[in-house]
mmCIF file of C-alpha atoms and ligand atoms in Angstrom:
data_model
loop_
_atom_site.group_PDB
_atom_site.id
_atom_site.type_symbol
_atom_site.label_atom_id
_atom_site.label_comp_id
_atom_site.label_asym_id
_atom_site.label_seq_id
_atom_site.Cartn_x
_atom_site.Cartn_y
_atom_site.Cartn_z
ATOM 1 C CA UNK A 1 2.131 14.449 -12.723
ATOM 2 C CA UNK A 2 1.985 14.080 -8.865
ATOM 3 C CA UNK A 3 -0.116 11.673 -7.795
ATOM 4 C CA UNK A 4 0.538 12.569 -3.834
ATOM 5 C CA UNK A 5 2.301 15.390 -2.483
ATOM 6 C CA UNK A 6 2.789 15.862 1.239
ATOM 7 C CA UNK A 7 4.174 18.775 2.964
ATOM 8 C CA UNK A 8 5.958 19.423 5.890
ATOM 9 C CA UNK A 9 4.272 16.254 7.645
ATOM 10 C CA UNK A 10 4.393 15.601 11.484
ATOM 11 C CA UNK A 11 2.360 13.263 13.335
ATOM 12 C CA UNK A 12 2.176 12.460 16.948
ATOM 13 C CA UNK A 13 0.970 9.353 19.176
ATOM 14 C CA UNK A 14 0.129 11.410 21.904
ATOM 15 C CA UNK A 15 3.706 12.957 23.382
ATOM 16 C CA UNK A 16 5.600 10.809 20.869
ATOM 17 C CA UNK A 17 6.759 12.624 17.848
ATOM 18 C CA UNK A 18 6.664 10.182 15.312
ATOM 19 C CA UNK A 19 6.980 11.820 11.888
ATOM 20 C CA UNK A 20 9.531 14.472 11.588
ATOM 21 C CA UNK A 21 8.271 17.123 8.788
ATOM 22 C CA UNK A 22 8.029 14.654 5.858
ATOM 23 C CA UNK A 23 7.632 16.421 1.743
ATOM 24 C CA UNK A 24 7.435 13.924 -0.816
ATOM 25 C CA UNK A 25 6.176 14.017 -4.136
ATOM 26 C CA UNK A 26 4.773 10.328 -5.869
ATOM 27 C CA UNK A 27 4.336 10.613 -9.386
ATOM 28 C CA UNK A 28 1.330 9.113 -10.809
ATOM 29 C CA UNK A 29 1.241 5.210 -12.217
ATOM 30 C CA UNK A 30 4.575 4.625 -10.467
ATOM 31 C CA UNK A 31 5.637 2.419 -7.516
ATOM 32 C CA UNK A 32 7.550 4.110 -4.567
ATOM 33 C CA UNK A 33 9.292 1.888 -1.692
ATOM 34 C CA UNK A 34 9.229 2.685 1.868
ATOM 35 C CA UNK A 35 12.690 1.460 3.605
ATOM 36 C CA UNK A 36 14.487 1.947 6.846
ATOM 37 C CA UNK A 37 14.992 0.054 10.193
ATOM 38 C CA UNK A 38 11.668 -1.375 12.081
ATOM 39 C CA UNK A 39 9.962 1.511 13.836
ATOM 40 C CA UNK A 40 11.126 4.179 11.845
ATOM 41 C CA UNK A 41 7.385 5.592 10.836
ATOM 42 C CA UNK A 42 7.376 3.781 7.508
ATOM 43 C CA UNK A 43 3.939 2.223 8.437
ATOM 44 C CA UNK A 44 2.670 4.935 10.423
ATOM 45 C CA UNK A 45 3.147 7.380 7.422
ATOM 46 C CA UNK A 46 1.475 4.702 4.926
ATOM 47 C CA UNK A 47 -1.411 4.714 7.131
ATOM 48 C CA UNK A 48 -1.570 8.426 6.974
ATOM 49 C CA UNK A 49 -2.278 8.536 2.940
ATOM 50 C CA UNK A 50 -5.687 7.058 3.683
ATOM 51 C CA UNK A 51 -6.183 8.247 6.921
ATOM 52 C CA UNK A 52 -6.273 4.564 8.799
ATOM 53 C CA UNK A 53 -4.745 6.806 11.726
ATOM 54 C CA UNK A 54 -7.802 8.550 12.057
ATOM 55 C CA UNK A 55 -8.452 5.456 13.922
ATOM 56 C CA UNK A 56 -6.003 5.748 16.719
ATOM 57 C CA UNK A 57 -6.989 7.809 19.438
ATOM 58 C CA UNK A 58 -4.439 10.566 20.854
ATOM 59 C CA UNK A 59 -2.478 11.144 17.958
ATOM 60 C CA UNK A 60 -2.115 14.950 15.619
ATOM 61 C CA UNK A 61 -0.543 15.701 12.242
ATOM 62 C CA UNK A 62 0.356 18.807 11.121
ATOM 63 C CA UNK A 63 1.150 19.644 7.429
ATOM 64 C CA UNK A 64 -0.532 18.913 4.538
ATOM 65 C CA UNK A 65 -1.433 15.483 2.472
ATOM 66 C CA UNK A 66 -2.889 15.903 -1.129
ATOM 67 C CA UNK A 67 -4.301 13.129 -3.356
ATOM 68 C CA UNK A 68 -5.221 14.340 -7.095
ATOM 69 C CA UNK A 69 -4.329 18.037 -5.817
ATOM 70 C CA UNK A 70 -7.124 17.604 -3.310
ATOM 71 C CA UNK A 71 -6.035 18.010 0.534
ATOM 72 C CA UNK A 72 -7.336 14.715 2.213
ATOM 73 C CA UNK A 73 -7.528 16.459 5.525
ATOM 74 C CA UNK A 74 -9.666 19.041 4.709
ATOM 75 C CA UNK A 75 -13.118 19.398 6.480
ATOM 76 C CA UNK A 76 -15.693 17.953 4.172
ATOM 77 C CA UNK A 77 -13.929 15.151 2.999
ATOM 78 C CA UNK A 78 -15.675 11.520 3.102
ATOM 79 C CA UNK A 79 -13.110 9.305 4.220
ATOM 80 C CA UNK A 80 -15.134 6.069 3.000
ATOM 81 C CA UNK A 81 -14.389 7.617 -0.459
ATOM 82 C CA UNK A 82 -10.932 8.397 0.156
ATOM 83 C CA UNK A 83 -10.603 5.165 1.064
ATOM 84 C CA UNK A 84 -12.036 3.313 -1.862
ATOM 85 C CA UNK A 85 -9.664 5.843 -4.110
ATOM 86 C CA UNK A 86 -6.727 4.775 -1.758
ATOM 87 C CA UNK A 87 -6.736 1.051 -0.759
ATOM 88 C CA UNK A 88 -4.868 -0.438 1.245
ATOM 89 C CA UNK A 89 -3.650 -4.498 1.363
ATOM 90 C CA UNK A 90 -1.924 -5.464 4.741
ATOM 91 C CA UNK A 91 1.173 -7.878 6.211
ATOM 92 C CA UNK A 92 -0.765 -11.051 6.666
ATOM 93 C CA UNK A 93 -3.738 -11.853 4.411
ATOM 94 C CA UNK A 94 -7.242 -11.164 5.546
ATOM 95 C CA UNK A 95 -9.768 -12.444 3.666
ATOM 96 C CA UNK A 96 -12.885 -12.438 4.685
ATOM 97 C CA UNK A 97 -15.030 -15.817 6.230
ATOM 98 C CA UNK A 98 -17.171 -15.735 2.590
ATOM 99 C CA UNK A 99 -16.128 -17.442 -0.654
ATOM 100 C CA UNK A 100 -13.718 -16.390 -3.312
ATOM 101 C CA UNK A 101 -16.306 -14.778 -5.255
ATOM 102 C CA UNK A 102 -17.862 -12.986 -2.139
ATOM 103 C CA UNK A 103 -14.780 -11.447 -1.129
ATOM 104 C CA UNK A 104 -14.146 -9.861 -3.898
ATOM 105 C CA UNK A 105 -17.831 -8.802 -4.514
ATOM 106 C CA UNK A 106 -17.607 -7.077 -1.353
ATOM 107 C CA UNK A 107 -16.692 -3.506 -1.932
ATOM 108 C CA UNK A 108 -19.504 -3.413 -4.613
ATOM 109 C CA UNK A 109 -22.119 -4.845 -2.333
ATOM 110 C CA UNK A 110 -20.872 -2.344 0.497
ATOM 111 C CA UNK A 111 -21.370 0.518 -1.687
ATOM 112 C CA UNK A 112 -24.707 -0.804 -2.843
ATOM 113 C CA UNK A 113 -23.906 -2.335 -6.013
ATOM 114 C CA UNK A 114 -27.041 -4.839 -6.819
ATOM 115 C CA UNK A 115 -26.923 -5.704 -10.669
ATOM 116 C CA UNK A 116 -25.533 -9.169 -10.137
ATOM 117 C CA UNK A 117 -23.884 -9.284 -13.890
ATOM 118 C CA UNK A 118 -22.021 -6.696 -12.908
ATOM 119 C CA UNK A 119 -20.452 -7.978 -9.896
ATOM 120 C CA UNK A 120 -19.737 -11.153 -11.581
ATOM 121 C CA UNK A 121 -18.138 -9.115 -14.606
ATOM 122 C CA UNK A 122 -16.528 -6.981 -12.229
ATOM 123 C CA UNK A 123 -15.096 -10.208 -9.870
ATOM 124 C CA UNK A 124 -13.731 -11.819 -13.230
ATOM 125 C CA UNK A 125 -12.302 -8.440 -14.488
ATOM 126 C CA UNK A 126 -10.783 -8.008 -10.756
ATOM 127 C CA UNK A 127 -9.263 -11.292 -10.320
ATOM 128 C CA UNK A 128 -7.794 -11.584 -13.773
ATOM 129 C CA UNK A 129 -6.046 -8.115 -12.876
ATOM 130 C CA UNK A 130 -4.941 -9.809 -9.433
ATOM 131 C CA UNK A 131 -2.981 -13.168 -11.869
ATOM 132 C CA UNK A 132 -5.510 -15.197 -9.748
ATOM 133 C CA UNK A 133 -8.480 -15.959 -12.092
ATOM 134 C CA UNK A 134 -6.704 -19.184 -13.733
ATOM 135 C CA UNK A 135 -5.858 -20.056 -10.356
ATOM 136 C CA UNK A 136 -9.395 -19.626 -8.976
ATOM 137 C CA UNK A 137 -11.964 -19.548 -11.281
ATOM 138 C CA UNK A 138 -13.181 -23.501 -10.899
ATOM 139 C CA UNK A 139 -13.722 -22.526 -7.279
ATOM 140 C CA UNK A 140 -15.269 -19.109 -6.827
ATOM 141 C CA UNK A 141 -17.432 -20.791 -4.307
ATOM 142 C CA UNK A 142 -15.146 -22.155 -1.730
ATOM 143 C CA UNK A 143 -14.280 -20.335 0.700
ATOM 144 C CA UNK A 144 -11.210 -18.186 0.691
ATOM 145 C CA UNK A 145 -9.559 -19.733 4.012
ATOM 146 C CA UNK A 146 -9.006 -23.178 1.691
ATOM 147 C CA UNK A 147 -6.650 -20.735 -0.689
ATOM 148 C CA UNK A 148 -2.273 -20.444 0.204
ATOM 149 C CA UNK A 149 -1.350 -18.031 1.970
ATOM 150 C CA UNK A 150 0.313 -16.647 -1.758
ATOM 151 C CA UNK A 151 -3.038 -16.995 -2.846
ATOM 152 C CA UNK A 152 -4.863 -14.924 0.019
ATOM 153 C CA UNK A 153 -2.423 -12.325 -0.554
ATOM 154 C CA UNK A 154 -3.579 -11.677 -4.093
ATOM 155 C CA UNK A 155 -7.307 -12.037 -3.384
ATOM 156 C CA UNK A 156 -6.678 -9.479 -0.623
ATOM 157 C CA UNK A 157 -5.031 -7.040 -3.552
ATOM 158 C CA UNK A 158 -8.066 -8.077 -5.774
ATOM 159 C CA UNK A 159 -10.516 -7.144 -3.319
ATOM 160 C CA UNK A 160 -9.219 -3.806 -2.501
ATOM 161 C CA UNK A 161 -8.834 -3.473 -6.607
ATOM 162 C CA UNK A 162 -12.350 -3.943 -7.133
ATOM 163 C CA UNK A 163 -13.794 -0.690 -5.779
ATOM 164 C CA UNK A 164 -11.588 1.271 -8.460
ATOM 165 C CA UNK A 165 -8.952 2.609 -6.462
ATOM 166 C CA UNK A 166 -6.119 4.318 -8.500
ATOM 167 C CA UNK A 167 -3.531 4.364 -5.373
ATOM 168 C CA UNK A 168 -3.016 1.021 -3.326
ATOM 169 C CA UNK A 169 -0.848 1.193 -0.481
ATOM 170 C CA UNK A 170 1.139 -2.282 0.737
ATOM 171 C CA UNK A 171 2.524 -2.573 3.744
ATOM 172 C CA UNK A 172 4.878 -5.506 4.050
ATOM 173 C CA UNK A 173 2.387 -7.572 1.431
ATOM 174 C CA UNK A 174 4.749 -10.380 1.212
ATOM 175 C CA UNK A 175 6.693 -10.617 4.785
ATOM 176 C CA UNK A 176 4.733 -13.439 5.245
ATOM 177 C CA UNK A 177 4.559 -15.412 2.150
ATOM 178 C CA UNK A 178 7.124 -17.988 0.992
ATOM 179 C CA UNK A 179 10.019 -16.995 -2.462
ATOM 180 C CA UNK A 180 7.827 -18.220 -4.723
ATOM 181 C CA UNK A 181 4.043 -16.675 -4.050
ATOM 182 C CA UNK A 182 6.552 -13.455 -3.242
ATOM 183 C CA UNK A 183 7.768 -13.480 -6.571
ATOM 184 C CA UNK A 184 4.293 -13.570 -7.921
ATOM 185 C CA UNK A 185 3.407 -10.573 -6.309
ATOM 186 C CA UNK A 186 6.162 -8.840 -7.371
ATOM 187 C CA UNK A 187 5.597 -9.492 -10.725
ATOM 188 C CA UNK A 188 1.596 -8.680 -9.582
ATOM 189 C CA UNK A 189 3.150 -5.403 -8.637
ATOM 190 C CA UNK A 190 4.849 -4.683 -11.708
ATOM 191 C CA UNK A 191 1.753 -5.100 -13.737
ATOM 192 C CA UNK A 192 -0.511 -3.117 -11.046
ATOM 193 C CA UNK A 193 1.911 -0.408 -12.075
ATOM 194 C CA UNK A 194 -0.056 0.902 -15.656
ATOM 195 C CA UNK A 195 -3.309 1.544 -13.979
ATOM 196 C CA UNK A 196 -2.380 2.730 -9.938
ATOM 197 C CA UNK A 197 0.152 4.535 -8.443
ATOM 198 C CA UNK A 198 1.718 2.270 -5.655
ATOM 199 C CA UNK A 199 3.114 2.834 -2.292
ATOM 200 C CA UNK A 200 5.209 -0.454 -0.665
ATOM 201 C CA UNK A 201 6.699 -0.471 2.431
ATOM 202 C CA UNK A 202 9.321 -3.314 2.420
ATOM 203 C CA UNK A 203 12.131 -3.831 4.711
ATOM 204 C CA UNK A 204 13.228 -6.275 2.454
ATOM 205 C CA UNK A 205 15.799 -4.157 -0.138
ATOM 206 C CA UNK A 206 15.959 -6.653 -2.415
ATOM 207 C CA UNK A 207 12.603 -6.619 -3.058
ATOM 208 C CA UNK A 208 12.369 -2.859 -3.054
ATOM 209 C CA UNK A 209 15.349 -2.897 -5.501
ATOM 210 C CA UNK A 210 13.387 -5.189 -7.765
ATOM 211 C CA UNK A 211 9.745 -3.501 -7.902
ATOM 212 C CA UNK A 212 9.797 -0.008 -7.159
ATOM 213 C CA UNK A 213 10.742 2.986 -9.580
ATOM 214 C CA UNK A 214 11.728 5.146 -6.562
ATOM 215 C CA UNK A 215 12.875 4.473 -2.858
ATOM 216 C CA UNK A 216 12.440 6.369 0.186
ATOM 217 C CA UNK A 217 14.483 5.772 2.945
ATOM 218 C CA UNK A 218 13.005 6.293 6.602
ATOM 219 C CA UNK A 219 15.243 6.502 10.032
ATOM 220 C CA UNK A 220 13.978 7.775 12.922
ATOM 221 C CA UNK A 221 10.912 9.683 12.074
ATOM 222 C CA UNK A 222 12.492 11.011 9.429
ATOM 223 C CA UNK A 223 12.391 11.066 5.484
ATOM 224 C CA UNK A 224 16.599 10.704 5.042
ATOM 225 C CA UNK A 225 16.152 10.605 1.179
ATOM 226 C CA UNK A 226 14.271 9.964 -1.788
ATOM 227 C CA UNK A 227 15.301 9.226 -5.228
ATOM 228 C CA UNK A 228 15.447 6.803 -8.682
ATOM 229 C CA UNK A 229 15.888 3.138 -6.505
ATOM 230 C CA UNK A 230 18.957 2.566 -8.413
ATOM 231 C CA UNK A 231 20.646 5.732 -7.102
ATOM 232 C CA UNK A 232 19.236 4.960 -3.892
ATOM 233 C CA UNK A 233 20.915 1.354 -3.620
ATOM 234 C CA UNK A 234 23.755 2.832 -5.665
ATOM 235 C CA UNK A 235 24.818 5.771 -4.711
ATOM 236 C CA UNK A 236 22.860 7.097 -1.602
ATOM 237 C CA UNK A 237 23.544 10.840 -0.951
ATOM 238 C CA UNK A 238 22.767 10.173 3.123
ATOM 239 C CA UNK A 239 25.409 8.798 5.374
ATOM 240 C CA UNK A 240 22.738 6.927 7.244
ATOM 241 C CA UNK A 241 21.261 5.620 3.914
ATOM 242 C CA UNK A 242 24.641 4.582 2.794
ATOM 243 C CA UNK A 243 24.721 2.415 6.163
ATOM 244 C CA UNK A 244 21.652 1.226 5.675
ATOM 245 C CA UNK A 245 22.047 -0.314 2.279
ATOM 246 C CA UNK A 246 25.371 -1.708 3.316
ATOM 247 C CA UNK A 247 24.011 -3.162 6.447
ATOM 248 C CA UNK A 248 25.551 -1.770 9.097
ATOM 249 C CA UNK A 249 22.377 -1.737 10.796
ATOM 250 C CA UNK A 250 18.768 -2.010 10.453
HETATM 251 N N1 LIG B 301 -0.740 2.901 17.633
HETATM 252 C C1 LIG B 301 0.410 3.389 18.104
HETATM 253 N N2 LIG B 301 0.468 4.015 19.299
HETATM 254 C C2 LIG B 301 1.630 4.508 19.768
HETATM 255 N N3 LIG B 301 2.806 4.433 19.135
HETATM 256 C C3 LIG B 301 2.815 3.814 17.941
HETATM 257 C C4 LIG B 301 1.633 3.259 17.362
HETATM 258 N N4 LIG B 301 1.960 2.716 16.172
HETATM 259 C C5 LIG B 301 3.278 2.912 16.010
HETATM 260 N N5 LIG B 301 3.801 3.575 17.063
HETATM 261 C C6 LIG B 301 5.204 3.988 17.247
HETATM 262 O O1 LIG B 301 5.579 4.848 16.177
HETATM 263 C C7 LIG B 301 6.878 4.536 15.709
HETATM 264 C C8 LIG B 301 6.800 4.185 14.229
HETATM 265 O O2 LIG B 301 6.099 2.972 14.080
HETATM 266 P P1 LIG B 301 5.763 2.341 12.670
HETATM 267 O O3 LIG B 301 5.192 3.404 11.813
HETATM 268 O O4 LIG B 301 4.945 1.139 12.912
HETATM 269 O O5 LIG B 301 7.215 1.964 12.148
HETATM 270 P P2 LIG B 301 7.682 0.978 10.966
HETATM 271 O O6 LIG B 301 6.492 0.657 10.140
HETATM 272 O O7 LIG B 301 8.737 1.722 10.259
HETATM 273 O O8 LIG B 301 8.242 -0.239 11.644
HETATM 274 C C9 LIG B 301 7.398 3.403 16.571
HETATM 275 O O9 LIG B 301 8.171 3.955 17.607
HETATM 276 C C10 LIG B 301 6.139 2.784 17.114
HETATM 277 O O10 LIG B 301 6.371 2.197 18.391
HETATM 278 MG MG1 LIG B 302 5.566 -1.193 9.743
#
């Protein structure tokens, strides 16, 4: 089943045609990588599957973005909801200034949530889902700024868990982390995979080799390809994706 479809997708920053009439089915409970050069639109098109975008002012989309067969454009739509179905974990950590415990509480507070065993079920739940509990659970209290930067990471993943999403977009999550928390989310990733569906961008192809079920390969403003990863790193129908993969440039 498709999770996301989009069709015929272009989006502008003012003049500047930055997304070149992207279709792309993801397929629910599965991971999909974003790859291609720096600046190809691989971030600005994440950003459009929970409408961050909305944010920026000057900028249009035509075409058509649907979550669960529902377009996410389409008057009506509460985009607080959308975005606690869709969540979103960025380059470099962000916790929050509160504790462990508060940052993951957050969503639930935000959206009202005041039976206190719940939250504290809910928090355990989240961070055991996140491979951080054993990690963390001595120190719920202390704030999340005395965590590694590994560590943040995966809080930041838990707290956008914790308000139930089923798709969590990643851009870049471990750019800034060193092999070894990278490796944990990876394998974080690889679990996530049997309860969300998962879009990465990474413009690190090793990694996308490693997690991702399918690849998409960006250049330009433009979707070249998409297909299984394997075929993608393998045997790449695209010229440009070809010379991507073998490094000519990027
Ligand atoms: N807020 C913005 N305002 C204007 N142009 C932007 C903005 N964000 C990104 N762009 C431009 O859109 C293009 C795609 O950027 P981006 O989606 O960030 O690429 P990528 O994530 O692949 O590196 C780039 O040319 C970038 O300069
Ligand atoms: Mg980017």
């Amino acid at each position: 089943m498709n999770k996301i479809e989009t069709h015929d997708v272009n989006f502008w920053y003012g003049d500047f045609h930055a997304l070149k009439g992207i279709s792309m089915n993801i397929e629910e409970k599965s991971v999909v990588a974003f790859i291609g050069p720096s600046g190809c639109g691989k971030s600005t098109f994440l950003r459009l599957l929970n409408r961050m975008n909305d944010l920026i002012p000057g900028t249009r989309l035509e075409g058509k973005i649907q979550i669960d067969g529902q377009d996410i454009y389409a008057k009506g739509v509460q985009v607080d909801e959308l975005r606690k179905n869709v969540g979103m974990v960025f380059q470099r950590p962000n916790p929050f200034p509160k504790s462990i415990f508060e940052n993951v509480a957050y969503g639930l507070r935000v959206n009202g949530v005041k039976d206190e065993s719940f939250i504290r079920q809910r928090v355990e739940e989240t961070l055991k889902g996140a491979a951080l509990w054993d990690e963390v659970k001595d120190k719920l209290k202390v704030s999340a700024y005395a965590l590694s930067g590994g560590q943040q990471q995966r809080l930041c993943i838990a707290r956008a868990m914790a308000v139930s999403p089923s798709v969590l977009l990643m851009d870049e999550p471990a750019s800034a982390l060193d092999p070894i928390s990278t490796a944990k989310v990876e394998e974080l990733i690889h679990e996530l995979k049997n309860d969300y569906t998962i879009v990465i961008v990474t413009h690190n192809m090793q990694q996308a080799a490693r997690v991702s079920d399918r690849t998409a390969f960006f250049y330009m403003g433009n979707m070249v390809e998409i297909g299984d990863t394997k075929d993608i790193f393998t045997n790449p129908t695209k010229l440009e994706t070809q010379n991507y993969i073998t490094g000519r440039f990027g």
